[in-house]
Amino acid sequence: DLGAKTVYVINDNDSYSRTIAQIFETRAKAIGLEVVGSEAYDPTADEYSELAERIIASDADLLYIAGLIPNHVDFVIRDLRGPGYQGMIMGPDSIYADDLIESLGPLSEGIYTTFGGVPGPLLEGDGARWYTEFKESTGFEPGGYTAFNYEAVSAALAGFEQVCTKDRSAIREAVMGLE
């Protein structure tokens, strides 16, 4: 609980983002947050000062931004923080990216994100082992979805190795039979 009482919800008008924004808005109302604004923004614009003015004028405690990084999430936040928006900012896993932090610098401080995973340094047991081995073997810090992608590719490769032929049904069965 972040203590917010009011929220302004925006999305970049992508089907994923619209859906996430709608789900967030429904849940926000169900837990007692007052939705003081909700709209889609143009993901191709170069500046968002008018949107920022509406959000600031709404006096929302929280901005929920459902958007994809390439669709100017950083521009929206920059144009909102620049005039002094002091409220909290939150978004879904689509904004959980180093690119956003690098683009915004100090303006990225205090942005919350929902993410269905645990950061690598906090993993325990097998997850911690995987994280350490991945970093040591690649020299890279795994991103938010690296472990999921790694496991998906590993399963696909194991299915290919079992079947050793261009037979989709057989590969699918092999992958589904993995433990």
Coordinates of C-alpha atoms in Angstrom, one line a residue:
D1 CA 0.0 0.0 0.0
L2 CA 1.6 3.2 -1.2
G3 CA -1.0 5.4 0.5
A4 CA -2.5 6.8 -2.7
K5 CA -6.1 7.8 -2.7
T6 CA -6.4 9.1 -6.3
V7 CA -5.0 7.8 -9.5
Y8 CA -4.8 9.0 -13.1
V9 CA -4.5 6.2 -15.6
I10 CA -2.9 6.6 -19.0
N11 CA -1.9 4.2 -21.8
D12 CA -0.1 4.3 -25.1
N13 CA -3.1 3.0 -27.0
D14 CA -1.4 -0.3 -27.8
S15 CA -3.7 -3.4 -27.3
Y16 CA -1.5 -4.7 -24.5
S17 CA -1.3 -1.3 -22.8
R18 CA -5.1 -0.6 -23.1
T19 CA -5.9 -4.0 -21.6
I20 CA -3.4 -3.5 -18.7
A21 CA -4.8 0.0 -18.0
Q22 CA -8.3 -1.3 -18.0
I23 CA -7.5 -4.1 -15.6
F24 CA -5.6 -1.7 -13.3
E25 CA -8.4 0.8 -13.4
T26 CA -11.0 -1.8 -12.5
R27 CA -8.9 -3.1 -9.6
A28 CA -8.0 0.4 -8.4
K29 CA -11.7 1.2 -8.1
A30 CA -12.4 -2.1 -6.3
I31 CA -9.8 -1.3 -3.6
G32 CA -11.1 2.2 -3.1
L33 CA -8.8 4.4 -5.3
E34 CA -10.6 7.2 -7.0
V35 CA -9.8 7.3 -10.7
V36 CA -9.6 11.0 -11.5
G37 CA -8.6 10.6 -15.1
S38 CA -8.1 8.0 -17.7
E39 CA -6.9 8.4 -21.3
A40 CA -4.7 7.2 -24.1
Y41 CA -1.8 9.2 -25.3
D42 CA -0.2 9.5 -28.7
P43 CA 2.9 7.3 -28.6
T44 CA 4.5 9.2 -31.6
A45 CA 4.4 12.7 -30.1
D46 CA 7.6 14.5 -29.2
E47 CA 6.3 16.2 -26.1
Y48 CA 3.5 15.7 -23.6
S49 CA 3.2 19.0 -21.8
E50 CA -0.6 19.2 -22.3
L51 CA -1.0 15.7 -20.9
A52 CA 1.2 16.6 -18.0
E53 CA -0.9 19.7 -17.3
R54 CA -4.0 17.6 -17.1
I55 CA -2.4 15.1 -14.8
I56 CA -1.0 17.8 -12.5
A57 CA -4.3 19.6 -12.5
S58 CA -6.1 16.4 -11.4
D59 CA -4.1 16.4 -8.2
A60 CA -3.7 12.6 -8.5
D61 CA -1.5 11.0 -5.9
L62 CA -0.5 8.3 -8.4
L63 CA 0.0 8.2 -12.1
Y64 CA -0.4 4.7 -13.6
I65 CA 1.2 4.6 -17.0
A66 CA 0.6 1.5 -19.1
G67 CA 2.9 1.8 -22.0
L68 CA 5.8 0.2 -23.9
I69 CA 9.2 1.7 -23.6
P70 CA 9.5 2.5 -27.4
N71 CA 6.2 4.4 -27.1
H72 CA 7.7 7.3 -25.3
V73 CA 7.0 6.4 -21.7
D74 CA 10.2 8.2 -20.8
F75 CA 9.0 11.4 -22.7
V76 CA 5.7 11.3 -20.8
I77 CA 7.5 11.0 -17.4
R78 CA 10.1 13.7 -18.3
D79 CA 7.4 16.1 -19.3
L80 CA 5.4 15.3 -16.1
R81 CA 8.4 15.5 -13.7
G82 CA 9.8 18.7 -15.4
P83 CA 6.9 20.9 -14.3
G84 CA 7.1 19.5 -10.8
Y85 CA 4.7 16.5 -10.6
Q86 CA 5.4 15.2 -7.1
G87 CA 3.0 12.2 -7.1
M88 CA 4.0 8.6 -7.4
I89 CA 4.4 6.9 -10.8
M90 CA 3.6 3.2 -11.4
G91 CA 3.4 1.0 -14.4
P92 CA 3.3 -2.7 -15.4
D93 CA 6.2 -4.9 -16.3
S94 CA 6.5 -3.3 -19.7
I95 CA 8.3 -0.3 -18.0
Y96 CA 10.6 -2.6 -16.0
A97 CA 13.7 -1.8 -18.1
D98 CA 17.1 -0.3 -17.7
D99 CA 16.5 1.8 -20.9
L100 CA 13.9 3.8 -19.0
I101 CA 16.2 4.4 -16.1
E102 CA 19.1 5.4 -18.4
S103 CA 16.8 7.7 -20.4
L104 CA 15.4 9.5 -17.3
G105 CA 18.4 9.5 -15.0
P106 CA 17.4 11.0 -11.7
L107 CA 13.8 11.5 -12.9
S108 CA 13.4 7.7 -12.7
E109 CA 13.7 7.8 -8.9
G110 CA 10.5 6.7 -7.2
I111 CA 8.9 4.9 -10.1
Y112 CA 7.1 1.7 -9.1
T113 CA 6.5 -1.3 -11.3
T114 CA 4.6 -4.5 -11.0
F115 CA 6.6 -7.5 -12.1
G116 CA 5.9 -11.2 -11.7
G117 CA 9.4 -12.2 -10.7
V118 CA 12.2 -11.7 -8.1
P119 CA 15.3 -9.6 -8.9
G120 CA 18.3 -11.8 -9.5
P121 CA 20.3 -10.7 -6.4
L122 CA 17.3 -11.8 -4.2
L123 CA 16.9 -15.3 -5.6
E124 CA 17.6 -18.3 -3.4
G125 CA 18.4 -21.9 -4.1
D126 CA 18.3 -23.1 -7.7
G127 CA 17.4 -19.6 -8.9
A128 CA 20.4 -18.0 -7.2
R129 CA 22.6 -20.7 -8.7
W130 CA 21.2 -20.0 -12.2
Y131 CA 21.6 -16.3 -11.7
T132 CA 25.3 -16.6 -10.7
E133 CA 26.1 -19.0 -13.5
F134 CA 24.4 -16.9 -16.1
K135 CA 26.3 -13.7 -15.0
E136 CA 29.6 -15.6 -14.9
S137 CA 29.2 -17.3 -18.2
T138 CA 27.8 -14.2 -20.2
G139 CA 29.3 -11.3 -18.3
F140 CA 25.8 -9.7 -18.3
E141 CA 23.3 -8.9 -15.6
P142 CA 20.1 -10.9 -16.6
G143 CA 17.1 -8.7 -17.3
G144 CA 13.6 -9.2 -15.9
Y145 CA 12.6 -11.9 -18.3
T146 CA 16.0 -13.5 -19.0
A147 CA 15.3 -16.5 -16.8
F148 CA 11.9 -17.1 -18.4
N149 CA 13.3 -16.8 -21.9
Y150 CA 16.3 -19.0 -21.0
E151 CA 14.0 -21.7 -19.8
A152 CA 11.7 -21.4 -22.8
V153 CA 14.6 -21.7 -25.2
S154 CA 16.1 -24.6 -23.2
A155 CA 12.7 -26.5 -23.4
A156 CA 12.5 -25.9 -27.2
L157 CA 16.1 -27.1 -27.8
A158 CA 15.4 -30.2 -25.7
G159 CA 12.3 -30.9 -27.8
F160 CA 14.3 -30.5 -31.0
E161 CA 17.0 -32.8 -29.7
Q162 CA 14.5 -35.5 -28.9
V163 CA 12.7 -35.4 -32.2
C164 CA 15.6 -34.5 -34.6
T165 CA 13.2 -33.8 -37.5
K166 CA 11.0 -31.0 -38.9
D167 CA 7.8 -32.3 -37.3
R168 CA 6.0 -29.6 -35.3
S169 CA 3.5 -32.0 -33.7
A170 CA 6.3 -34.3 -32.5
I171 CA 8.4 -31.3 -31.2
R172 CA 5.4 -29.9 -29.4
E173 CA 4.7 -33.3 -27.8
A174 CA 8.4 -33.7 -26.8
V175 CA 8.4 -30.2 -25.2
M176 CA 5.1 -30.8 -23.4
G177 CA 6.5 -34.1 -22.1
L178 CA 9.5 -32.5 -20.5
E179 CA 9.8 -32.5 -16.7

